[in-house]
XYZ file of C-alpha atoms in Angstrom:
247
model
C -0.280 -0.326 0.117
C 1.075 3.321 -1.128
C 0.879 6.057 1.762
C 0.496 9.983 1.118
C 0.643 12.303 3.899
C -0.418 16.008 2.653
C -0.440 18.896 4.756
C -3.407 20.242 6.316
C -4.543 24.140 5.376
C -6.578 25.542 8.433
C -9.115 28.406 7.849
C -7.654 31.671 8.725
C -11.158 33.607 10.291
C -14.151 32.111 11.596
C -17.890 33.636 11.779
C -19.105 34.800 15.043
C -19.959 32.488 17.273
C -22.855 32.754 20.004
C -22.920 29.922 22.578
C -26.420 29.231 23.623
C -27.304 27.530 26.955
C -30.876 26.213 27.288
C -32.614 24.208 29.403
C -32.703 20.574 28.899
C -36.587 20.577 28.561
C -37.055 23.504 26.530
C -38.525 22.403 22.780
C -38.679 25.760 21.162
C -35.550 28.188 21.655
C -32.868 26.520 19.421
C -35.593 26.655 16.684
C -36.185 30.381 17.384
C -32.492 31.389 17.480
C -32.191 29.114 13.905
C -35.294 30.743 12.062
C -33.512 33.945 13.124
C -29.774 33.474 11.809
C -30.421 30.666 9.371
C -28.277 31.762 5.945
C -26.360 34.138 8.147
C -22.849 34.379 8.768
C -23.403 33.223 12.163
C -22.394 29.987 14.194
C -24.836 28.909 17.052
C -23.518 26.628 19.365
C -25.665 24.909 21.732
C -25.262 23.061 25.282
C -28.108 22.172 27.652
C -28.651 22.735 31.399
C -29.918 20.702 34.006
C -33.178 22.034 35.408
C -35.795 21.218 37.914
C -39.493 20.969 37.880
C -41.955 22.252 39.672
C -40.684 25.470 38.783
C -39.774 27.641 41.816
C -37.543 30.555 42.175
C -35.321 27.990 44.391
C -35.097 25.200 41.528
C -34.228 27.883 39.166
C -31.249 29.399 41.476
C -30.101 25.982 42.029
C -29.430 25.737 38.445
C -27.057 28.057 37.739
C -24.986 26.100 40.052
C -23.641 24.080 36.477
C -23.288 27.424 34.219
C -19.622 26.921 34.406
C -19.381 23.588 33.377
C -22.267 23.365 30.764
C -20.542 26.787 29.525
C -16.579 24.957 29.214
C -18.546 22.394 27.356
C -19.280 24.965 24.405
C -16.524 24.485 21.900
C -13.776 23.512 24.939
C -11.205 25.754 24.771
C -12.088 27.937 21.995
C -13.464 31.659 21.783
C -17.042 32.439 21.956
C -18.153 35.948 21.202
C -21.174 35.668 23.381
C -22.756 33.248 25.389
C -27.022 33.546 25.484
C -28.246 32.063 29.023
C -31.521 30.648 27.858
C -33.860 31.113 30.989
C -35.783 34.547 31.860
C -36.887 33.159 35.261
C -33.580 31.857 36.203
C -31.750 35.089 35.476
C -34.353 36.579 37.936
C -33.750 33.662 40.515
C -29.896 33.701 40.361
C -29.441 37.395 39.320
C -27.454 38.190 35.885
C -24.517 39.660 37.733
C -24.086 35.662 39.225
C -24.659 34.091 35.735
C -21.977 36.629 34.243
C -19.634 35.733 36.715
C -19.984 31.704 36.493
C -20.066 31.882 32.173
C -17.138 34.208 32.169
C -15.180 31.519 34.399
C -15.407 29.165 31.601
C -15.177 31.812 28.709
C -13.437 34.936 29.953
C -13.493 36.759 26.641
C -17.952 36.298 25.956
C -20.117 39.123 26.099
C -23.450 37.451 28.245
C -26.557 37.959 27.625
C -29.847 36.633 29.357
C -33.620 37.217 28.377
C -34.546 39.695 31.017
C -31.700 41.902 30.723
C -31.723 41.925 26.866
C -35.920 42.522 27.272
C -34.819 45.759 29.605
C -32.274 46.863 26.842
C -34.663 46.628 24.169
C -37.209 48.870 26.386
C -34.833 51.451 26.802
C -33.980 51.504 23.364
C -37.449 51.912 22.244
C -38.115 54.646 25.058
C -40.409 52.175 26.680
C -41.277 52.630 30.414
C -45.084 50.945 30.709
C -45.749 47.379 29.794
C -48.057 44.642 29.860
C -46.727 40.951 31.015
C -47.655 38.007 29.470
C -46.071 34.834 31.639
C -47.023 30.892 31.746
C -45.303 30.735 35.405
C -47.080 30.392 38.933
C -47.607 33.278 41.161
C -44.595 33.470 42.896
C -42.411 33.450 39.719
C -44.339 36.144 38.418
C -44.134 38.028 41.398
C -40.420 37.780 41.285
C -40.437 38.985 37.166
C -42.433 41.961 37.900
C -40.505 43.440 40.747
C -37.362 42.610 38.644
C -39.082 45.397 35.787
C -39.843 47.541 38.575
C -36.529 47.777 39.775
C -35.538 48.296 36.428
C -37.880 51.549 36.582
C -40.412 49.659 34.489
C -44.463 50.126 35.386
C -46.358 47.168 34.866
C -49.832 47.932 33.867
C -51.115 44.344 34.042
C -50.076 40.951 34.254
C -51.806 37.708 32.265
C -50.337 34.191 33.056
C -51.308 30.257 32.810
C -50.120 29.195 35.857
C -47.971 26.387 34.975
C -45.322 24.989 37.189
C -43.465 22.516 34.627
C -41.175 23.895 31.889
C -42.231 20.625 29.981
C -45.703 21.878 30.008
C -44.609 25.084 29.081
C -43.038 23.465 25.933
C -46.409 22.090 24.624
C -48.645 25.324 25.167
C -50.659 25.180 21.618
C -49.380 28.345 19.395
C -52.618 29.116 18.127
C -54.169 29.591 21.283
C -51.391 31.265 22.451
C -52.026 33.911 20.070
C -55.704 34.146 20.947
C -54.959 34.714 24.455
C -52.585 37.308 23.727
C -54.494 38.987 21.182
C -57.068 39.469 23.651
C -54.963 41.134 26.095
C -56.072 45.179 27.090
C -53.481 46.946 26.357
C -54.677 49.983 26.426
C -52.573 51.755 29.267
C -49.467 50.024 27.883
C -46.819 51.048 25.627
C -45.780 47.476 24.611
C -46.322 43.808 25.693
C -43.893 41.516 27.199
C -43.909 37.634 26.860
C -41.815 35.650 29.024
C -40.036 32.571 28.947
C -37.990 30.980 26.398
C -40.223 28.019 26.181
C -43.317 29.480 24.672
C -43.920 29.255 21.085
C -44.006 33.215 20.520
C -41.356 34.360 18.035
C -43.444 32.804 14.865
C -46.272 34.851 15.907
C -44.945 38.663 17.078
C -45.159 40.404 13.447
C -48.958 38.985 13.355
C -49.262 40.264 17.366
C -48.085 43.549 16.555
C -50.238 44.232 13.706
C -53.414 42.806 15.733
C -52.330 45.184 18.983
C -51.116 47.781 17.277
C -48.317 47.826 20.051
C -44.680 46.633 20.626
C -44.601 42.975 21.444
C -41.246 41.391 22.975
C -40.671 38.057 23.966
C -37.673 36.294 25.678
C -36.478 34.691 22.799
C -36.597 37.992 20.342
C -35.014 40.151 22.896
C -32.188 37.451 23.504
C -31.588 36.921 20.222
C -31.632 40.940 19.433
C -29.185 41.382 22.187
C -27.087 38.622 21.156
C -26.676 39.814 17.818
C -25.917 43.353 19.051
C -23.065 41.663 21.261
C -21.544 40.270 18.060
C -22.272 43.708 16.066
C -24.397 41.825 13.542
C -25.866 44.945 11.666
C -27.958 43.536 8.767
C -31.566 43.995 8.581
C -33.944 41.177 10.178
C -37.361 41.088 9.035
C -40.255 38.999 10.297
C -39.908 38.612 13.637
C -41.053 42.085 15.459
C -40.281 45.607 14.898
C -37.393 45.527 17.719
C -35.048 44.018 15.323
C -35.563 47.237 12.912
C -35.464 50.024 15.927
């Protein structure tokens, strides 16, 4: 047998890299990221973190214990430009500073974003400080989410919710039913609607909701994707996922 050894040639640069940490039980968030960035010069790398049911603030905070190890396993020893922590209520429970510190222990160069901090950035960008909120959560988690916004000087006009205590069940919510529920929320005293939770099928109906409600609609995944793209300095126009992407 004749052997032929040839020299490899390596690429000199790579696309911007987003690392996504998603809950082990989340059916939705990867689809939403991929629907927005498909065909664009952006690379997405995903790892899943163990989550605990029923959903309580204590369980959500406990989930953050594994963030550093989960982040390390996203392209080990390689640079990631931005790490997106895909849990809205989990960020509230653990605290953004805790999450950022644990991510940066594994990827010190990475910018860090979360759904609720991204939503607040979006509201500030849009000049909005009075919103209505929809969540799938139980009352205890709802209270924490409302308090988080209020501490950021965002006024809450109304709260509508499903009262679901399992992330797996949140992921099974029917999209058409969700649109029907959201489209009936009275937003007369609000400048926008924020739909919380990365597991809800919201992104695909945001355009239709904004037309129906004649208000800005933000969601956890939409805000997180928008802020991740900002973190990697992606400037190209994106249509079909709400007015936020063209703000």
